[in-house]
Tab-separated table of C-alpha atoms and ligand atoms in Angstrom:
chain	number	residue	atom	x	y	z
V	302	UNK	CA	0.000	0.000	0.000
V	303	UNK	CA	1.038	3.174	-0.695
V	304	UNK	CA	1.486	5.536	1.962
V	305	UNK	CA	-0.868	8.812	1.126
V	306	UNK	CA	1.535	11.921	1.347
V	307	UNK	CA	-0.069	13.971	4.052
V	308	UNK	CA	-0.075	17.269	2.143
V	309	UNK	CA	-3.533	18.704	1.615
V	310	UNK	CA	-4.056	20.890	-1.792
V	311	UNK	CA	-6.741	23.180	-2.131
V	312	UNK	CA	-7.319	23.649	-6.530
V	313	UNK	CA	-8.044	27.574	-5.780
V	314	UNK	CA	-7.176	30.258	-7.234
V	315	UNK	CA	-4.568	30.979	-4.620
V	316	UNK	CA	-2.592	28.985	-3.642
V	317	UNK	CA	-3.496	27.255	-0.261
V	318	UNK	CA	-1.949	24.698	1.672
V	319	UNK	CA	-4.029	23.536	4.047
V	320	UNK	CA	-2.605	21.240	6.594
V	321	UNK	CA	0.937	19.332	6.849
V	322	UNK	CA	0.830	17.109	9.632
V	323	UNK	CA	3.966	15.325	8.019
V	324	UNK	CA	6.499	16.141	10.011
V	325	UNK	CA	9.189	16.113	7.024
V	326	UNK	CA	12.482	17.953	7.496
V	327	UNK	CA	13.707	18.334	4.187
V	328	UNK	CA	10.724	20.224	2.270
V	329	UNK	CA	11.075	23.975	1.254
V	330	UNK	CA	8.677	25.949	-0.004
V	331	UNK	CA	8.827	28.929	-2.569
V	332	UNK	CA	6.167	31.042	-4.807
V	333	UNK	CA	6.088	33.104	-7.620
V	334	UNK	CA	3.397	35.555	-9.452
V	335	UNK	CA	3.517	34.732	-12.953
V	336	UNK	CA	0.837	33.460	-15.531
V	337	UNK	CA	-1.608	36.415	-13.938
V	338	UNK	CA	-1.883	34.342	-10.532
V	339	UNK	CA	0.479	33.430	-7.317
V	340	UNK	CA	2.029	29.844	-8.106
V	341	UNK	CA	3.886	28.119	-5.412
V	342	UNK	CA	6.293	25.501	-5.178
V	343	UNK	CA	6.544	22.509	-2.286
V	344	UNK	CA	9.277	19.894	-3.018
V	345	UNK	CA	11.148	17.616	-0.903
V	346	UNK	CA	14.740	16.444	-1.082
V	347	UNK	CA	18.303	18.008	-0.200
V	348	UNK	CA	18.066	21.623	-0.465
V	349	UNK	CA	20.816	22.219	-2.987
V	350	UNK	CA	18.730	20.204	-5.010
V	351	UNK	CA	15.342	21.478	-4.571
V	352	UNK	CA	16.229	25.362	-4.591
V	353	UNK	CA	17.875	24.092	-8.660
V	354	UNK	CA	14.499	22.337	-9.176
V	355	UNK	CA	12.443	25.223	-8.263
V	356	UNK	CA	14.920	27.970	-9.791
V	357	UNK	CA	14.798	25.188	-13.190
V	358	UNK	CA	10.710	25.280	-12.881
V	359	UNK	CA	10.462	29.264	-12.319
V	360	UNK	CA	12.572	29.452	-15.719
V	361	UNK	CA	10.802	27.445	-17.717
V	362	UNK	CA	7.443	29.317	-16.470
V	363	UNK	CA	8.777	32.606	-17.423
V	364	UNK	CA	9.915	31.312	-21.073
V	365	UNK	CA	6.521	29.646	-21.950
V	366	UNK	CA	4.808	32.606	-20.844
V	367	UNK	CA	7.122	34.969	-22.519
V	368	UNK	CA	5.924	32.825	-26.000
V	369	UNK	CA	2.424	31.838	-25.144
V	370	UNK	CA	0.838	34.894	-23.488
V	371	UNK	CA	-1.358	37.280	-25.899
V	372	UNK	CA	-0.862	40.053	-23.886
V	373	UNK	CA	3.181	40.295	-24.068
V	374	UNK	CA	4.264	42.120	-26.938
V	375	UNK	CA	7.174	39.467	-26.729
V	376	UNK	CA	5.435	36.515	-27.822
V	377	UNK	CA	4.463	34.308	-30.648
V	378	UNK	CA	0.709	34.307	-30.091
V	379	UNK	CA	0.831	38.205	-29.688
V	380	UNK	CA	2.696	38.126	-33.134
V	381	UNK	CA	0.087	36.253	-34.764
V	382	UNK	CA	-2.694	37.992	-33.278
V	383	UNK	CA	-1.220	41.347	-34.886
V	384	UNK	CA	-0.071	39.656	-38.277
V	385	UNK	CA	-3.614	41.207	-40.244
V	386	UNK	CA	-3.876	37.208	-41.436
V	387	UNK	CA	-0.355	37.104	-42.662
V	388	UNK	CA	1.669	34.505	-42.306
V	389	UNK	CA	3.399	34.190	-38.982
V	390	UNK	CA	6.889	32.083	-38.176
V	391	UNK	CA	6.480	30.575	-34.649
V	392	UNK	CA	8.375	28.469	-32.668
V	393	UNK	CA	7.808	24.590	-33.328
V	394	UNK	CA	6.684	24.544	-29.721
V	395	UNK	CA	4.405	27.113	-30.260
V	396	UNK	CA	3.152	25.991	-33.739
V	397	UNK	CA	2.492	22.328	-32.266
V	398	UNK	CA	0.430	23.472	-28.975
V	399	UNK	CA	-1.756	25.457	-31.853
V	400	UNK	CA	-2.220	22.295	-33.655
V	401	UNK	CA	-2.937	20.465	-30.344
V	402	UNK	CA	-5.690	22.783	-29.068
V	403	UNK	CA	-7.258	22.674	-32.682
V	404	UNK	CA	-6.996	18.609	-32.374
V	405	UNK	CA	-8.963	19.423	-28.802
V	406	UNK	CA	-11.845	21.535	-30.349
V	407	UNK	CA	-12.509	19.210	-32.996
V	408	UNK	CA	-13.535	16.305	-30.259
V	409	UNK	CA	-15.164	18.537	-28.430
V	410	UNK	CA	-16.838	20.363	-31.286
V	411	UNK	CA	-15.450	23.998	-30.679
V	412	UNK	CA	-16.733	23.681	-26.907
V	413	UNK	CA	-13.019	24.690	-26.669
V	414	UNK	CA	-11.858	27.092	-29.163
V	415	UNK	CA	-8.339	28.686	-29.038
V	416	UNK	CA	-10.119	31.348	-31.756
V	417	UNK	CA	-12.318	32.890	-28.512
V	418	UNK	CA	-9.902	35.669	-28.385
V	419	UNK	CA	-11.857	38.453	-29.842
V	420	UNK	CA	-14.754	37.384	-27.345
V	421	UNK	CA	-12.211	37.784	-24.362
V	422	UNK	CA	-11.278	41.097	-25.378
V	423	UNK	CA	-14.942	42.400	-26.658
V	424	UNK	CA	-15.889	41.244	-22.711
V	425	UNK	CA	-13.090	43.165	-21.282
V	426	UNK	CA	-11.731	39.763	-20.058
V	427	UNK	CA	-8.136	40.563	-21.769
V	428	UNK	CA	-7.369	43.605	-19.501
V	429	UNK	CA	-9.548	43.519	-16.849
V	430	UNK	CA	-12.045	46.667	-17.970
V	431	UNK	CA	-15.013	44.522	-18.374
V	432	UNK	CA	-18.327	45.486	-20.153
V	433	UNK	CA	-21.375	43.635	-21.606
V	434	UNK	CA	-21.460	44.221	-24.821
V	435	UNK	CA	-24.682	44.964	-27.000
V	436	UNK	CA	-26.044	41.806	-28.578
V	437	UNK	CA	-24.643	43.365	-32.438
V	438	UNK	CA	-21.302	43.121	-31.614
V	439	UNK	CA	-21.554	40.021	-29.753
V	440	UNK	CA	-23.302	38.497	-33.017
V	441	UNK	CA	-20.919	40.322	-35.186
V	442	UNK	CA	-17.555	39.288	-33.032
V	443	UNK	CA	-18.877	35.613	-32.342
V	444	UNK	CA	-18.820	34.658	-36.110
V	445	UNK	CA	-14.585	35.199	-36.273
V	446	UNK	CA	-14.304	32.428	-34.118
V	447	UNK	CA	-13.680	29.481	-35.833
V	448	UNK	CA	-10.755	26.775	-35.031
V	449	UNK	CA	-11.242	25.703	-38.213
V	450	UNK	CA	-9.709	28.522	-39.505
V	451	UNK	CA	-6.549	28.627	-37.860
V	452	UNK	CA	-4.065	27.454	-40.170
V	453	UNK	CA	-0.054	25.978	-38.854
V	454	UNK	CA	1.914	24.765	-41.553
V	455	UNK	CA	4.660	21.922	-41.243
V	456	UNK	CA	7.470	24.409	-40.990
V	457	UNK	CA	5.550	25.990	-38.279
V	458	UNK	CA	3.751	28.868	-39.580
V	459	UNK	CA	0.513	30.086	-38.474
V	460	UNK	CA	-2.350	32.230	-40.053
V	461	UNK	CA	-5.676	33.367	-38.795
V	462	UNK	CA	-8.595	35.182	-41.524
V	463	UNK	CA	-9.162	38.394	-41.057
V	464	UNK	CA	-9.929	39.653	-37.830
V	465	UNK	CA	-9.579	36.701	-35.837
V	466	UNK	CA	-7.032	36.266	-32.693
V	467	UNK	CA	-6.395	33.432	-30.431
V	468	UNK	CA	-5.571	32.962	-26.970
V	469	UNK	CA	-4.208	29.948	-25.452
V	470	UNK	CA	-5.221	31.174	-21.861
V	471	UNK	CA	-7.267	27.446	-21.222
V	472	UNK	CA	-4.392	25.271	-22.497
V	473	UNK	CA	-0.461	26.867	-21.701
V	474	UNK	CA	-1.321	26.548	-18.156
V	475	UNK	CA	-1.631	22.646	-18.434
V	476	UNK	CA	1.088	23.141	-21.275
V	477	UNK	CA	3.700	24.087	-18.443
V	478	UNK	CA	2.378	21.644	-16.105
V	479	UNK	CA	3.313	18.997	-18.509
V	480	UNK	CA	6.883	20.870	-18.713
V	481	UNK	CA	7.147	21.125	-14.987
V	482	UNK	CA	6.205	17.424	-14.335
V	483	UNK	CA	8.957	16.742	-16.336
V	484	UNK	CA	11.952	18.681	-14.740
V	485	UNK	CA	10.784	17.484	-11.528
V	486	UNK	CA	10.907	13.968	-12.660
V	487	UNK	CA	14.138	14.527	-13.659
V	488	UNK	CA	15.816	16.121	-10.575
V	489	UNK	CA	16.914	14.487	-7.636
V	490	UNK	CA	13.921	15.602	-5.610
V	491	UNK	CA	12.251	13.004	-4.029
V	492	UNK	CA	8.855	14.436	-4.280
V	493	UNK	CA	7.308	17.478	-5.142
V	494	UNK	CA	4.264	19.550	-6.330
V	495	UNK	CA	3.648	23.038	-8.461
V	496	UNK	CA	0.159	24.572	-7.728
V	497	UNK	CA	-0.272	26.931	-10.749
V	498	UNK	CA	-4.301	28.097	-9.538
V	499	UNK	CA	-6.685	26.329	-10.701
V	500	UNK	CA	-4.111	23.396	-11.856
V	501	UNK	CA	-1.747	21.039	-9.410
V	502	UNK	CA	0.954	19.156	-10.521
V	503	UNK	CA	2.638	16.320	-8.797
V	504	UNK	CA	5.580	14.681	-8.554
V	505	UNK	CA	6.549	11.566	-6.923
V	506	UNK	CA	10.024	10.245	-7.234
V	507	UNK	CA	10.162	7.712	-4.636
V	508	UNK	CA	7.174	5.728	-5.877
V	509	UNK	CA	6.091	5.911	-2.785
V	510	UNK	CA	3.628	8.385	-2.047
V	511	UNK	CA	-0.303	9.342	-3.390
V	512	UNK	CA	-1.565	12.689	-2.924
V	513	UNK	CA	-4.532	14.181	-1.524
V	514	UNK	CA	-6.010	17.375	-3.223
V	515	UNK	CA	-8.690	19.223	-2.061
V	516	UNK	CA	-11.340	20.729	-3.958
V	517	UNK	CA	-12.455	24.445	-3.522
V	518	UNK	CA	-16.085	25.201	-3.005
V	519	UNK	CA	-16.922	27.765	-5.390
V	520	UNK	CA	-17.298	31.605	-3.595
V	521	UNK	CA	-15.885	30.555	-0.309
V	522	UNK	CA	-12.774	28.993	-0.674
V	523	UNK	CA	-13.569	26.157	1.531
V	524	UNK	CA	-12.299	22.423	0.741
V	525	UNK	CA	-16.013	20.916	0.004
V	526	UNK	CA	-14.147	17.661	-1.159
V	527	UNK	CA	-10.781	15.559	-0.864
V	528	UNK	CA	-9.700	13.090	-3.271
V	529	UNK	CA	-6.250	10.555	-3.283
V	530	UNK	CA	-4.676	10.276	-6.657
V	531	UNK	CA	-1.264	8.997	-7.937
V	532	UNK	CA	-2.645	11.530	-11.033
V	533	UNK	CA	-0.152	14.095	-11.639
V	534	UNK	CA	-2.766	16.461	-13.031
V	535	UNK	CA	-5.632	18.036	-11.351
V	536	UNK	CA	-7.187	21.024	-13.630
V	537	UNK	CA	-10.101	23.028	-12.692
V	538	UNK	CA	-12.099	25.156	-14.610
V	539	UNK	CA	-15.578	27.196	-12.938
V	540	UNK	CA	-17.291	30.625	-13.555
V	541	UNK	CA	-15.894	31.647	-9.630
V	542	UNK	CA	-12.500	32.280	-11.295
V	543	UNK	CA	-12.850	35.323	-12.513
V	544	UNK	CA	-16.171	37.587	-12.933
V	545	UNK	CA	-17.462	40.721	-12.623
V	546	UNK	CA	-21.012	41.815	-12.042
V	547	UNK	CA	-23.053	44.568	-13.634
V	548	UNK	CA	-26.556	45.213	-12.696
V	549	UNK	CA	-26.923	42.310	-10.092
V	550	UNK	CA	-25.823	39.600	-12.769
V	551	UNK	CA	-22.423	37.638	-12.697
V	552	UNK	CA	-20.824	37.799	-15.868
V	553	UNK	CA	-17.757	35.034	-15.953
V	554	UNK	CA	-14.614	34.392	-18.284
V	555	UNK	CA	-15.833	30.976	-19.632
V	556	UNK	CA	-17.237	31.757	-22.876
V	557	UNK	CA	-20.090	29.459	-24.939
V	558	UNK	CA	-18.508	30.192	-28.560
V	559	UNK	CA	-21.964	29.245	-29.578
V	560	UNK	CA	-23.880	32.200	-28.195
V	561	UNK	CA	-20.688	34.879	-27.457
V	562	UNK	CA	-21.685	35.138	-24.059
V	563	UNK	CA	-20.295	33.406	-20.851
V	564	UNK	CA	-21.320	29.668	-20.844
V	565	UNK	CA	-24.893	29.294	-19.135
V	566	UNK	CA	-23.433	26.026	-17.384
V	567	UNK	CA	-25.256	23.659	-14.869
V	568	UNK	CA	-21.872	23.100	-13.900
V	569	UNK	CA	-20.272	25.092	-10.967
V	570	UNK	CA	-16.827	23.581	-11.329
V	571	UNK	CA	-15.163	20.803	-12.865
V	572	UNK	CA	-11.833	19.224	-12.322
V	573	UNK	CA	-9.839	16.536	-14.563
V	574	UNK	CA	-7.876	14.699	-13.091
V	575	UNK	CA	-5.320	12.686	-15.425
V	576	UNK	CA	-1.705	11.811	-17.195
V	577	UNK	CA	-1.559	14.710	-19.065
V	578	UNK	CA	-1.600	18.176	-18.354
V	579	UNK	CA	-1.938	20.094	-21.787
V	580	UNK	CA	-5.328	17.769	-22.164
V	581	UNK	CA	-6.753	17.867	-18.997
V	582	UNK	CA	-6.702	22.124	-18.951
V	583	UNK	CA	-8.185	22.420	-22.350
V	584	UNK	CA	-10.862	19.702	-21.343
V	585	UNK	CA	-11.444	21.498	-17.990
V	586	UNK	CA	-12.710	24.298	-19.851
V	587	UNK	CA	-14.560	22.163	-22.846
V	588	UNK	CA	-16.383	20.580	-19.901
V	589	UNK	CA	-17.769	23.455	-18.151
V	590	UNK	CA	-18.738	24.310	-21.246
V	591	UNK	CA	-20.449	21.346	-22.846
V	592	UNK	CA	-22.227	20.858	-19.398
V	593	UNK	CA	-23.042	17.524	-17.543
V	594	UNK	CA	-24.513	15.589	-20.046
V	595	UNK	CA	-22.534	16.161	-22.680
V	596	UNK	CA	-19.601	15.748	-20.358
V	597	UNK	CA	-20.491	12.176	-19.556
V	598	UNK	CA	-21.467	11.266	-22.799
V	599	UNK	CA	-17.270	12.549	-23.540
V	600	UNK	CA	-16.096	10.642	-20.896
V	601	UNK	CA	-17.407	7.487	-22.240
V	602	UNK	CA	-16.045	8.145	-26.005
V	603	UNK	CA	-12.875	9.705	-25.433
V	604	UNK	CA	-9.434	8.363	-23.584
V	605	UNK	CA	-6.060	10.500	-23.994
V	606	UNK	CA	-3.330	9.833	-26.474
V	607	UNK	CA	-2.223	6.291	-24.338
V	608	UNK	CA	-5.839	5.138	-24.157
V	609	UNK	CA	-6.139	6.494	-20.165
V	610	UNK	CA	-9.664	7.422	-19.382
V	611	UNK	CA	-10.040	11.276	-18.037
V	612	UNK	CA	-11.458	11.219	-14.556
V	613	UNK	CA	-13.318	14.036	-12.875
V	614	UNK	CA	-15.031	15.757	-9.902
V	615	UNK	CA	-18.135	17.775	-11.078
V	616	UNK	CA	-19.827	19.893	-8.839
V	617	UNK	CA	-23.527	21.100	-10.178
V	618	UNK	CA	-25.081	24.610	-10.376
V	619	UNK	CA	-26.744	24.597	-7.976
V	620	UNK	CA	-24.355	22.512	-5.820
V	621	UNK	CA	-26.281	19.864	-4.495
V	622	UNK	CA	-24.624	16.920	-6.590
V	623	UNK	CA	-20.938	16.069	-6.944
V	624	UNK	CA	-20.627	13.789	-10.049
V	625	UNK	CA	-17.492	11.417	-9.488
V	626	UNK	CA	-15.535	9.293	-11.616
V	627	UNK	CA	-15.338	5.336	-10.439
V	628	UNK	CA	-11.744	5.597	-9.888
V	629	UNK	CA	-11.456	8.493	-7.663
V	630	UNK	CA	-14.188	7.304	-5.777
V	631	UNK	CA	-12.281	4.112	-4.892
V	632	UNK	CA	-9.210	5.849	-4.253
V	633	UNK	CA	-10.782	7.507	-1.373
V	634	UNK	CA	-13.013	10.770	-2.399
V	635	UNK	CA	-14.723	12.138	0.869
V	636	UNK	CA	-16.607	15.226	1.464
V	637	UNK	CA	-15.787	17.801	4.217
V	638	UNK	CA	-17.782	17.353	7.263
V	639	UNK	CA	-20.313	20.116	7.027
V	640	UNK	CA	-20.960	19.462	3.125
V	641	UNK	CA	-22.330	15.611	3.737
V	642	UNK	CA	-25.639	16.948	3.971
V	643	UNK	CA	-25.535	19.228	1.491
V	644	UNK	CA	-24.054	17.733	-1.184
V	645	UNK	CA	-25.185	13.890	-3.191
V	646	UNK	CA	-22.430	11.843	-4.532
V	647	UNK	CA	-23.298	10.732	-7.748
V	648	UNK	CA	-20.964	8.067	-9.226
V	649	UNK	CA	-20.184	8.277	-12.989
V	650	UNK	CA	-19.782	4.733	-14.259
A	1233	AMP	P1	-9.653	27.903	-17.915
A	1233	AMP	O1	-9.463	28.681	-16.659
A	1233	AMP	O2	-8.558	26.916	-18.208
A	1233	AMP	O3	-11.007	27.262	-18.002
A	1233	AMP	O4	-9.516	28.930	-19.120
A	1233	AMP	C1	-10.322	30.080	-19.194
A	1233	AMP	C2	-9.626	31.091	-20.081
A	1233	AMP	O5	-9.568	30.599	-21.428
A	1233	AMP	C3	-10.409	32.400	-20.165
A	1233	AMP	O6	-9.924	33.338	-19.232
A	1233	AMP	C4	-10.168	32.839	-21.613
A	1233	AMP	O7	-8.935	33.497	-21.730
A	1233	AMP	C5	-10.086	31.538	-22.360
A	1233	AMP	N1	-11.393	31.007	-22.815
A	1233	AMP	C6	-12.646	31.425	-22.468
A	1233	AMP	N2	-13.576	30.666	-23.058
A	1233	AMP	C7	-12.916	29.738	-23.795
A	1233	AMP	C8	-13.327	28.685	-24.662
A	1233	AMP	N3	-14.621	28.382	-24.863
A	1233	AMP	N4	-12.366	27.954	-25.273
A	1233	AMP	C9	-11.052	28.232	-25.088
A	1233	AMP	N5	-10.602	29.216	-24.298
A	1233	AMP	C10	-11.520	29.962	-23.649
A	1234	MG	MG1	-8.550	25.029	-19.132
């Protein structure tokens, strides 16, 4: 049996550690604001070695975000995004995460879209001064989006039509977890973990240890749920991440590229938990997307790139059901205390 690591991770969009009853000597700590949220570091090991892990991890953030962000004048997605549909040369790296998101939308059918871009921005969601916009432009701005569209060649260049822009906000972040996983696995560390908000990655090199995660009740921050996973990936997406309000009603940054307005979900949040990082964030956000049905009928159809089946936690709209894969539910899912009343488990077979 393995022994469950006795670290507690809250998916939030802070950071939180909740409890370490472990009483290990050798784990340091660090954090970083990058990616537009705090990320921090836990690893275990000898310190020379951790402090070169971390240092090796906090590089490797900063380059992808230097490439992937749209906002940085620095990167390739910004130079894309300002090409007026010319054609672009990107970096292979850059060229084949394009080609994976695109690879994404078409399973999903354009529940995740890359192309969403000029939605973000019409919303405000791009630099933070948020409007609703009047139901014109939203018609008008909804019919550049179109994955279809976006065209990478083999010698990695990239195109858009006219007026379109993409952002790669729902994907880079499992993108570098994926990156992350792997310097970790390659250090001497014997164990460690990157919480990026929103997404945890973790790291076990002693093949000894399972994690616990904890799952964040939307609005209040508190762990609703607990889960033990040998999964290195835990992504969440919900419309708590970031909102704003105008005239009473909650306007969030998940947007249905269907209508042009933020998805009208009966999910409140949704986590997948999996092998692979870059597939689990862009699903994250398919799935609160596509809702609970649809979801479900995905899960069923669809296994990653080594035939692994995506596993999830689902909480509902209205919060009164937790939908659960099989696996996580026999790896020891729980709810908190005060949320057994409140909340069903449903088990998703
Ligand atoms: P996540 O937190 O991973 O669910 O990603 C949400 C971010 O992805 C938003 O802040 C937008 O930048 C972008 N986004 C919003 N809606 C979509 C969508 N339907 N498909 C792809 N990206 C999206
Ligand atoms: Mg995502």
């Amino acid at each position: 049996m393995k022994r469950v690591i006795s670290l507690l991770l809250c998916i939030a969009m802070l950071p939180l550690v909740l409890c370490c009853c472990d009483s290990v000597t050798d784990e340091y700590t660090d954090e970083m604001f990058a990616l537009d949220t705090f990320i921090s570091f836990k690893m275990v090991g000898d310190e020379d070695v951790v402090n070169t892990t971390i240092e090796k991890c906090k590089s490797e953030i900063k380059r992808l975000e230097d490439l992937l962000s749209a906002t940085k004048s620095s990167s390739d997605v910004y130079a894309i995004n300002n090409a007026n549909s010319d054609k672009v040369s990107v970096s292979e790296e850059t060229a084949q995460l394009i080609i994976k998101a695109c690879e994404i939308s078409k399973t999903c059918n354009g529940a995740f879209d890359i192309s969403v871009y000029p939605l973000v921005k019409l919303w405000g969601f791009d630099t933070k001064e948020y409007l609703v916009p009047k139901p014109e432009s939203i018609a008008q701005t909804k019919a550049l989006v179109d994955y279809t569209k976006v065209n990478v060649s083999a010698d990695s260049f990239v195109s858009l039509c006219e007026g379109m822009s993409i952002d790669l906000g729902a994907i880079a972040k499992g993108y570098i977890g994926d990156k992350l996983w792997k310097i970790m696995k390659q250090s001497d560390i014997s164990r460690g973990l990157v919480n990026l908000g929103g997404m945890v990655v973790t790291c076990d090199n002693s093949d000894d240890y399972d994690y616990t995660i904890g799952v964040e009740y939307p609005d209040t921050g508190e762990v609703f749920a607990k889960y033990s996973t040998e999964y290195p990936f835990s992504v969440t997406s919900g419309a708590y991440q970031r909102y704003f309000e105008q005239d009473g009603v909650r306007y969030h940054h998940i947007i249905d590229t269907q209508s042009g307005y933020p998805s009208q979900s009966d999910i409140s949040s949704v986590t997948v938990i999996g092998n692979k990082g870059v597939d689990n964030d862009a699903l994250s956000t398919a799935f609160f997307v596509m809702g609970i049905d649809k979801t479900l009928e995905y899960l069923n159809t669809h296994t990653d790139e080594d035939g692994s089946n995506y596993s999830v936690v689902i909480l509902n709209a209205d919060k009164s059901k937790v939908y659960v894969s099989q696996d996580i539910l026999d790896s020891g899912f729980e709810l908190s205390a005060n949320f057994e009343e409140k909340i069903e488990i449903c088990e998703i077979k």
